[in-house]
Coordinates of C-alpha atoms in Angstrom, one line a residue:
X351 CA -158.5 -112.3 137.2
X352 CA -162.1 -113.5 136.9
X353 CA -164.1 -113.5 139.8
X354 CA -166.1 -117.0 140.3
X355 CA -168.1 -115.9 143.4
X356 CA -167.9 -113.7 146.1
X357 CA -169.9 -114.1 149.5
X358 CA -170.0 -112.2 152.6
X359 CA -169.0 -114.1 155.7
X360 CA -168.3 -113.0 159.3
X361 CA -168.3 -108.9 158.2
X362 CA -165.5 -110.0 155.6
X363 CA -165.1 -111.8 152.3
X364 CA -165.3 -115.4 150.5
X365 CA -163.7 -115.1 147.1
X366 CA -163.1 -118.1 144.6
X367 CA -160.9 -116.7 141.6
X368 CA -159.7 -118.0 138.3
X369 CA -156.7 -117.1 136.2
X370 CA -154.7 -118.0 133.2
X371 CA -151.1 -119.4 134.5
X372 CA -148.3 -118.9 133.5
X373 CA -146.2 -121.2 135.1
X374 CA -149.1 -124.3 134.9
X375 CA -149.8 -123.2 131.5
X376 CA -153.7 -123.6 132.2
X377 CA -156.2 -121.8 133.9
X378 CA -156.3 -122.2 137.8
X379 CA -158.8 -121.1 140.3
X380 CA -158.0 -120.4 144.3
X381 CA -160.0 -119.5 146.9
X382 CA -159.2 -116.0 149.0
X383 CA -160.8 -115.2 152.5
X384 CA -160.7 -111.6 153.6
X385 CA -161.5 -110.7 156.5
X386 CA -163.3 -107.5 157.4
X387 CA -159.9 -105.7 159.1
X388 CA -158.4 -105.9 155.2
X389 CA -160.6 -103.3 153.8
X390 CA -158.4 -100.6 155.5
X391 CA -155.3 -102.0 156.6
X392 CA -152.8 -104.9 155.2
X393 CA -153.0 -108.2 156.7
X394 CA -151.1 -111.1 157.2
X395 CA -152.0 -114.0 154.7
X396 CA -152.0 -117.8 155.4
X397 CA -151.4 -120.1 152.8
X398 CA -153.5 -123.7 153.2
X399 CA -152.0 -126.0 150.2
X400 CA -155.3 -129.0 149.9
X401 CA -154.3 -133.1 149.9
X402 CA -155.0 -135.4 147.4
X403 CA -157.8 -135.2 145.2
X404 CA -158.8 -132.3 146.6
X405 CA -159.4 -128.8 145.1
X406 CA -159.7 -125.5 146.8
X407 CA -163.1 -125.9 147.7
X408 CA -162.7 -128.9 150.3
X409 CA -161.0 -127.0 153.2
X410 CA -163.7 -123.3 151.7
X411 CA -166.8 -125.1 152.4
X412 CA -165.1 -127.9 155.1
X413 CA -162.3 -126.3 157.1
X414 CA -164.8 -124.1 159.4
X415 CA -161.8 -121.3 159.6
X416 CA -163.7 -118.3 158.6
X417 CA -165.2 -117.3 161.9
X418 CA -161.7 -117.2 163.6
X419 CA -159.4 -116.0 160.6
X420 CA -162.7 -112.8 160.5
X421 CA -161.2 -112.3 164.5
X422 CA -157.9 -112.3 163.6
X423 CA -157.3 -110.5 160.7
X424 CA -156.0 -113.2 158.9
X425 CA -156.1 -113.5 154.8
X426 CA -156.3 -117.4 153.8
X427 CA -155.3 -118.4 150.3
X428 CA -156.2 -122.0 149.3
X429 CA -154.7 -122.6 146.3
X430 CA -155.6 -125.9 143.7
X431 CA -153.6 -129.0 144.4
X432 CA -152.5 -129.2 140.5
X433 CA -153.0 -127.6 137.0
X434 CA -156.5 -128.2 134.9
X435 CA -157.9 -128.5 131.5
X436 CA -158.6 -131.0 128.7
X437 CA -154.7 -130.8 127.5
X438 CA -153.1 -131.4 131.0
X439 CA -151.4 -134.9 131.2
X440 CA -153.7 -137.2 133.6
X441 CA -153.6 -140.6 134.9
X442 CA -157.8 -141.4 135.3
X443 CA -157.8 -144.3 136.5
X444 CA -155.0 -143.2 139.6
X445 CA -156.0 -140.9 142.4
X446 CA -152.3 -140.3 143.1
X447 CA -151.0 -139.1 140.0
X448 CA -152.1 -136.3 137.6
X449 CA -155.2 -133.8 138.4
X450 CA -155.4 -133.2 142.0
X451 CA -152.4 -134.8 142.7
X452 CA -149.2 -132.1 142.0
X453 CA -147.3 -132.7 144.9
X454 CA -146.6 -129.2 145.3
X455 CA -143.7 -129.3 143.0
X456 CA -142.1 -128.6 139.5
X457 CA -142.0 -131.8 137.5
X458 CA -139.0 -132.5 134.6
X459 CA -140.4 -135.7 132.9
X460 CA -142.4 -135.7 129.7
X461 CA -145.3 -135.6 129.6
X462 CA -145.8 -133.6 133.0
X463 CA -142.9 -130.8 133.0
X464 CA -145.3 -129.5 130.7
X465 CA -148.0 -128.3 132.9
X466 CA -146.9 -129.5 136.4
X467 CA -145.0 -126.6 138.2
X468 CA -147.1 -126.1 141.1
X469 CA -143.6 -125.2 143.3
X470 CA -143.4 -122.1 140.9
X471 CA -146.8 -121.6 140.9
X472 CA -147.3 -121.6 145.1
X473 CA -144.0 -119.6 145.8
X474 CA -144.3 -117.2 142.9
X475 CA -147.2 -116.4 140.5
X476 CA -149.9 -116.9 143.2
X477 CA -148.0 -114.7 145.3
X478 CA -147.7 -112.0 143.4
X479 CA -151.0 -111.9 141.9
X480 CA -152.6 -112.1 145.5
X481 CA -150.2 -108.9 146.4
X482 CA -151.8 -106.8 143.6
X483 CA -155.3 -107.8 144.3
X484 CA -155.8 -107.7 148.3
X485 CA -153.9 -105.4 151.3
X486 CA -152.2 -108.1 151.9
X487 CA -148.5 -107.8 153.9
X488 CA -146.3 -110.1 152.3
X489 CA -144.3 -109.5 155.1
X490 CA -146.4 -111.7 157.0
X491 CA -146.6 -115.1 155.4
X492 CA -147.5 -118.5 157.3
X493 CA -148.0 -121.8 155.7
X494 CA -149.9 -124.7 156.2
X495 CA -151.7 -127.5 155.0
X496 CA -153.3 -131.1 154.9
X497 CA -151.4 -134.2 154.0
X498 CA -150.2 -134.2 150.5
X499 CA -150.6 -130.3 151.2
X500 CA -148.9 -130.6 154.3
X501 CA -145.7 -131.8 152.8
X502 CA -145.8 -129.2 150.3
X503 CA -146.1 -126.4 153.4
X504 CA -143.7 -128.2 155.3
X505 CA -141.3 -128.1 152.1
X506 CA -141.9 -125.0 151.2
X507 CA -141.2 -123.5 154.3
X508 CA -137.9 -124.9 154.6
X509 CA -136.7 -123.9 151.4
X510 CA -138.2 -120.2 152.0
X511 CA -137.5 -119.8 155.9
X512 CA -136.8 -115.9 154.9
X513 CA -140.1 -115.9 153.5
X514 CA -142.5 -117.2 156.0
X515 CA -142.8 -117.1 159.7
X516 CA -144.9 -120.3 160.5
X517 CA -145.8 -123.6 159.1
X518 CA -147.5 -126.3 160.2
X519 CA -149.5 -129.4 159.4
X520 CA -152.6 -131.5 159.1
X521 CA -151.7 -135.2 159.0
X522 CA -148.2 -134.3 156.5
X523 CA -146.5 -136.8 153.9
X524 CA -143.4 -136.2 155.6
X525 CA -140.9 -138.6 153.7
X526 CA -142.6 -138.4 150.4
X527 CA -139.5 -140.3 148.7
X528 CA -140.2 -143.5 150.3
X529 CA -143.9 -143.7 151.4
X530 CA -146.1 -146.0 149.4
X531 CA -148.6 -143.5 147.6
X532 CA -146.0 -141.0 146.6
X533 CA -142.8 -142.6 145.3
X534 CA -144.4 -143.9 141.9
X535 CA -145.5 -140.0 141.4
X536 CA -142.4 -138.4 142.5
X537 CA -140.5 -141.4 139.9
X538 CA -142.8 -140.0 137.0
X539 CA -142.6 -136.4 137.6
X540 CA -139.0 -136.1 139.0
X541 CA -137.1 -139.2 136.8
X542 CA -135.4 -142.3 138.8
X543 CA -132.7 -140.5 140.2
X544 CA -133.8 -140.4 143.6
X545 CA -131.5 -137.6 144.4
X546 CA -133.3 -135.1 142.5
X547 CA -136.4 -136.1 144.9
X548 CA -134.9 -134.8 148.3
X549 CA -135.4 -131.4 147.2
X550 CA -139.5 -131.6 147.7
X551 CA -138.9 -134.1 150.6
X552 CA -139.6 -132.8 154.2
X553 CA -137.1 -135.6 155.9
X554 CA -134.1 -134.9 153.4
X555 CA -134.2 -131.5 153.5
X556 CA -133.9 -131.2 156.9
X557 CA -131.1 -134.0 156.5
X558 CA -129.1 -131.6 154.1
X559 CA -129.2 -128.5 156.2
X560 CA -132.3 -127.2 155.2
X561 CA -133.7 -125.3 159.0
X562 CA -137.4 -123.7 159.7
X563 CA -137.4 -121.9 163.5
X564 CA -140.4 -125.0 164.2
X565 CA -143.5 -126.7 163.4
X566 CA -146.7 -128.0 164.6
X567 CA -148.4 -131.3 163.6
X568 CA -151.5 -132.3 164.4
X569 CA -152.2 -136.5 163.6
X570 CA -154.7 -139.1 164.1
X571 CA -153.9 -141.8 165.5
X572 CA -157.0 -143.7 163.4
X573 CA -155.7 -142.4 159.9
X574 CA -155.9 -145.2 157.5
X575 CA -152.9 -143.8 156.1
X576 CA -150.8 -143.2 159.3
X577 CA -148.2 -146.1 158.9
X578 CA -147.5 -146.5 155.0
X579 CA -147.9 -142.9 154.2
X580 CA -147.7 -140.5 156.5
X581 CA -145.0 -141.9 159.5
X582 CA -144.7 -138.6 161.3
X583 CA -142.4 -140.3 163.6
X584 CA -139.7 -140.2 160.4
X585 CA -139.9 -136.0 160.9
X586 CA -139.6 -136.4 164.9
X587 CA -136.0 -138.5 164.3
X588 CA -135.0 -136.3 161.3
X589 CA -135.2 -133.2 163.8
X590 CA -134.0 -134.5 166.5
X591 CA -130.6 -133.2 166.8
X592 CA -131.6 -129.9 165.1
X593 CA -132.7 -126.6 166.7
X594 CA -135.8 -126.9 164.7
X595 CA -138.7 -127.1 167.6
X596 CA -141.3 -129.3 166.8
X597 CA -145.0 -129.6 168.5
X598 CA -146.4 -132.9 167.2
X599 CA -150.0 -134.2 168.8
X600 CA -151.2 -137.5 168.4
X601 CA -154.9 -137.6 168.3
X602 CA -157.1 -140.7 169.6
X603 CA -159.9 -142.1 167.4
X604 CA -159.4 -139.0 164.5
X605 CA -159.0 -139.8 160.7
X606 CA -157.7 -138.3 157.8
X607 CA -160.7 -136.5 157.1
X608 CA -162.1 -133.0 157.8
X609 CA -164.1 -133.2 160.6
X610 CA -160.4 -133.9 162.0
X611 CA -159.1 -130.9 160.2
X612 CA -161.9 -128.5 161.7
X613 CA -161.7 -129.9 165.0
X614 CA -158.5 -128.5 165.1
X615 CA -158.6 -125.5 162.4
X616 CA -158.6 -123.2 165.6
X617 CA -155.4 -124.1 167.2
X618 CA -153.7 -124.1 164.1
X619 CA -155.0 -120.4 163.0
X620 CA -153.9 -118.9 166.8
X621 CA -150.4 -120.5 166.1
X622 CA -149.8 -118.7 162.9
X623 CA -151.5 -115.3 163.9
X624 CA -149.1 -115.6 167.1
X625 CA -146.1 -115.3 165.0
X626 CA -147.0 -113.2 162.3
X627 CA -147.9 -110.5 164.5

């Protein structure tokens, strides 16, 4: 593991990391806050999984959660939002396909499959390269994210409910398989079949069976992206006859940007060190 940079911040740690994957078959770098309780003790870590076009340093030098996580005792991993290098598959010229655009899942069509298995790479090499580096107590997992990385949290969550204790979201994709900027990606990376898609679809899943004790979502009601893309209203119907407990808040005059995820980085980071103890 190669250390990029390391900087002090609130008596603890800001840590930006690069390895050779595995599972993305490229080098990937991730960010790692540790707060100053971890150099003694194990701590619970929080996952944040980045939207499109992002890397991990938008929410590191935008997200404004190092003061509180330093109070709380909380780890925060912000992993990439897809593999890297000259000989990874890319579309240029298309913000919503390719490099920075993963989906948070493991892809099965040529030319992607190749490189694109963020799903593995989230819920199993990251993890376990974090657990030999930092006191971390896996133990103690939450997950959460912005947008295209909120659907992946929300996902993963549901398909790992034995695994982490909280989840919740920034503005989430929450029916990936039929919103606008993210069926013409899921089609390249997961084939035609549309079946094959429910499995990294928040909506479906919950449609199938999959449960997660509850969520909270926090959306603007001024995101640009709100009512072709993002439709958490879909999530709200899926769950309704469920026991899955869902906080949703509906923000006046807040985007899709990261003065809206800061404004309410604090609420979300009190929700997740409530339940992990």
């Amino acid at each position: 593991m190669k250390v990029i940079s390391q900087n002090t911040a609130f008596g603890g740690m800001q840590g930006v990391f690069q390895h050779e994957s595995a599972a993305c078959k490229s080098d990937m770098t991730f960010a790692v806050f540790v707060p100053p309780q971890a150099t003694s003790e194990k701590r619970p870590v929080l996952w944040f999984l980045s939207g499109l076009t992002c890397t991990h340093a938008n929410v590191m030098e935008k997200g404004e959660y190092r003061r509180l996580a330093a109070e709380l005792g909380l780890i925060i991993v912000c992993p990439d939002t897809s593999p890297r290098g000259n000989d990874v598959a890319d579309e240029l010229t298309n913000w919503q396909m390719g490099k920075g655009a993963g989906f948070y899942l493991n892809a099965t069509e040529a030319p992607w499959a190749e490189h694109y298995q963020m799903y593995t790479y989230v819920t199993q090499e990251l993890p376990a390269l974090i657990s030999e580096h930092f006191r971390v107590d896996m133990d103690r997992q939450g997950i959460f994210g912005h947008s295209m990385g909120g659907h992946g949290a929300m996902t993963i969550a549901l398909k790992n409910p034995d695994r982490f204790k909280s989840c919740s979201a920034f503005a989430p994709i929450v029916a990936p398989s039929s919103a606008d900027w993210s069926m013409p990606a899921f089609e390249k990376y997961l084939g035609a079949d549309r079946q094959a898609w429910r499995q990294y679809d928040t909506c479906s899943l919950v449609e199938d069976g999959a449960r997660f004790p509850e969520f909270l979502i926090d959306q603007g009601k001024a995101d640009s992206f709100l009512e072709n893309g993002l439709r958490p209203w879909l999530f709200e119907e899926a769950v309704k006859d469920t026991d899955i407990q869902l906080t949703l808040r509906m923000h006046e005059r807040y985007d899709h940007s990261y003065y809206f995820i800061s404004t309410f980085m604090d609420d979300h980071l009190r929700w997740h060190a409530e339940r992990l103890g």
